[in-house]
C-alpha atoms as a printed R data frame, in Angstrom:
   type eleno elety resid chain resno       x      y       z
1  ATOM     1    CA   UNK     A     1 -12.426  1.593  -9.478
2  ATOM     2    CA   UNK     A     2 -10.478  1.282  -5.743
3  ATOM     3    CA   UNK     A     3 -10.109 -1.983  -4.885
4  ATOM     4    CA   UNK     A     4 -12.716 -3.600  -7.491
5  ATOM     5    CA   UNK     A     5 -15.357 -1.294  -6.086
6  ATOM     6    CA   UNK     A     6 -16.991  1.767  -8.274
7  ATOM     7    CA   UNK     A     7 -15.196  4.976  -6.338
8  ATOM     8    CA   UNK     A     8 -18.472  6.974  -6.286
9  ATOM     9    CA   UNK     A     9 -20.248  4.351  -4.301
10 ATOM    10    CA   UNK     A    10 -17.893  4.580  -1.539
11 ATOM    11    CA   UNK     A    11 -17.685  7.325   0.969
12 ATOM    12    CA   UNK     A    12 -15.741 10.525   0.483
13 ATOM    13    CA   UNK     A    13 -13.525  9.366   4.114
14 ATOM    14    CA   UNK     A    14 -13.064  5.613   2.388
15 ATOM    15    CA   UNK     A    15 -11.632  7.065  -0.490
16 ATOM    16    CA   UNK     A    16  -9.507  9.813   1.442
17 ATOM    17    CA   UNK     A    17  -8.042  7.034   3.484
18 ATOM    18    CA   UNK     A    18  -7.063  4.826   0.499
19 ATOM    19    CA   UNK     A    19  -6.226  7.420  -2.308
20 ATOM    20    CA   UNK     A    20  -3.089 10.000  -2.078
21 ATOM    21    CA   UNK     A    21  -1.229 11.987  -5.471
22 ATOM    22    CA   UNK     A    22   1.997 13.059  -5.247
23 ATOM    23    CA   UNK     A    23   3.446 15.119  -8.117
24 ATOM    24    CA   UNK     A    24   5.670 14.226  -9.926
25 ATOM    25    CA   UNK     A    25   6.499 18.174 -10.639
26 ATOM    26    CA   UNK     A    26   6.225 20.732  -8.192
27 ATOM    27    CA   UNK     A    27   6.192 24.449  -8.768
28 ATOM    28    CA   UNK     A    28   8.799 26.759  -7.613
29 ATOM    29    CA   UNK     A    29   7.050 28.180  -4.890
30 ATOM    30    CA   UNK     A    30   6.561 24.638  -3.469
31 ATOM    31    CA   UNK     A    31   7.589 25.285   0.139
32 ATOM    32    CA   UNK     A    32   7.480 22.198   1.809
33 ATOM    33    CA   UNK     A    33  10.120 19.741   3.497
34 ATOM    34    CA   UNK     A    34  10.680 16.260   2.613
35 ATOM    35    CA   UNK     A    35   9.454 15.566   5.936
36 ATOM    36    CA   UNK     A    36   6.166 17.544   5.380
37 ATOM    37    CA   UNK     A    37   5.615 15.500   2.216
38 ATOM    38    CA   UNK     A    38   5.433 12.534   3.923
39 ATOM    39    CA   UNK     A    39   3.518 13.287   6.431
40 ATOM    40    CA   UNK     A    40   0.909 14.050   3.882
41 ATOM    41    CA   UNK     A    41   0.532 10.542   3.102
42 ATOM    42    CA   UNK     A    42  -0.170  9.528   6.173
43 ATOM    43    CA   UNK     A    43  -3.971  8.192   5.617
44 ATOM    44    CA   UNK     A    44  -5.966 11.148   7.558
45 ATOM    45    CA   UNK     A    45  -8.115  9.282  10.497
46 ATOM    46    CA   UNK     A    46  -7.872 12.626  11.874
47 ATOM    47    CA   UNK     A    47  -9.854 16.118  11.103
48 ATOM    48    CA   UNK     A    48  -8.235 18.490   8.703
49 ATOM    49    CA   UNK     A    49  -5.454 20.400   9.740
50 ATOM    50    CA   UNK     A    50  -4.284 18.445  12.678
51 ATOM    51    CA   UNK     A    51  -0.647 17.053  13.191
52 ATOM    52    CA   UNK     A    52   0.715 13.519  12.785
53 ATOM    53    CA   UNK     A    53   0.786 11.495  15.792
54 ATOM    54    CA   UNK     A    54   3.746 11.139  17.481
55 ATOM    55    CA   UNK     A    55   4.160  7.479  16.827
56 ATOM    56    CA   UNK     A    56   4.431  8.549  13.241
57 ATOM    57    CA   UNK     A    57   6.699 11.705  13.412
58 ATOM    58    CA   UNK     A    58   9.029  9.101  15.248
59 ATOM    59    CA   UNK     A    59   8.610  6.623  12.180
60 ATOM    60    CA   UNK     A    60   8.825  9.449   9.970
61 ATOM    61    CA   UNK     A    61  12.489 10.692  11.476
62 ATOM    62    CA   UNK     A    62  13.707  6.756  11.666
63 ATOM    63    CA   UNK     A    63  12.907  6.343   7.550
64 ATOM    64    CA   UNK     A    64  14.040  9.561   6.458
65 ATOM    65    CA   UNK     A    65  17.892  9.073   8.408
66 ATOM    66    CA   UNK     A    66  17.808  5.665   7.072
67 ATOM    67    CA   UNK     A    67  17.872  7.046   3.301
């Protein structure tokens, strides 16, 4: 269920924009930054692959100096 709804009624892009996992346990080969981490929440209303916008690399660097 995502938001009340059965999840395999809803469209594969619905449920990428509303459903992320982070693990809680990463291997050691885990390469990425802090930075990259985030930016893999951002919901994807792009195509695979592409960059965050730069209105959100800008919120990224604000939140992460805040902490």
């Amino acid at each position: 269920m995502l938001n009340q709804v059965d999840i395999h009624t809803l469209s594969a892009k619905y449920v990428a924009q509303h459903v992320a996992v982070v693990l809680q346990e990463m291997p050691a080969e885990f390469g990425f930054t802090v930075k990259e981490v985030i930016a893999m929440a951002i919901p994807p209303t792009k195509g695979c692959f592409q960059m965050p916008q730069h209105t959100n690399t800008v919120l990224m660097t604000h939140y992460l100096k805040s902490i």
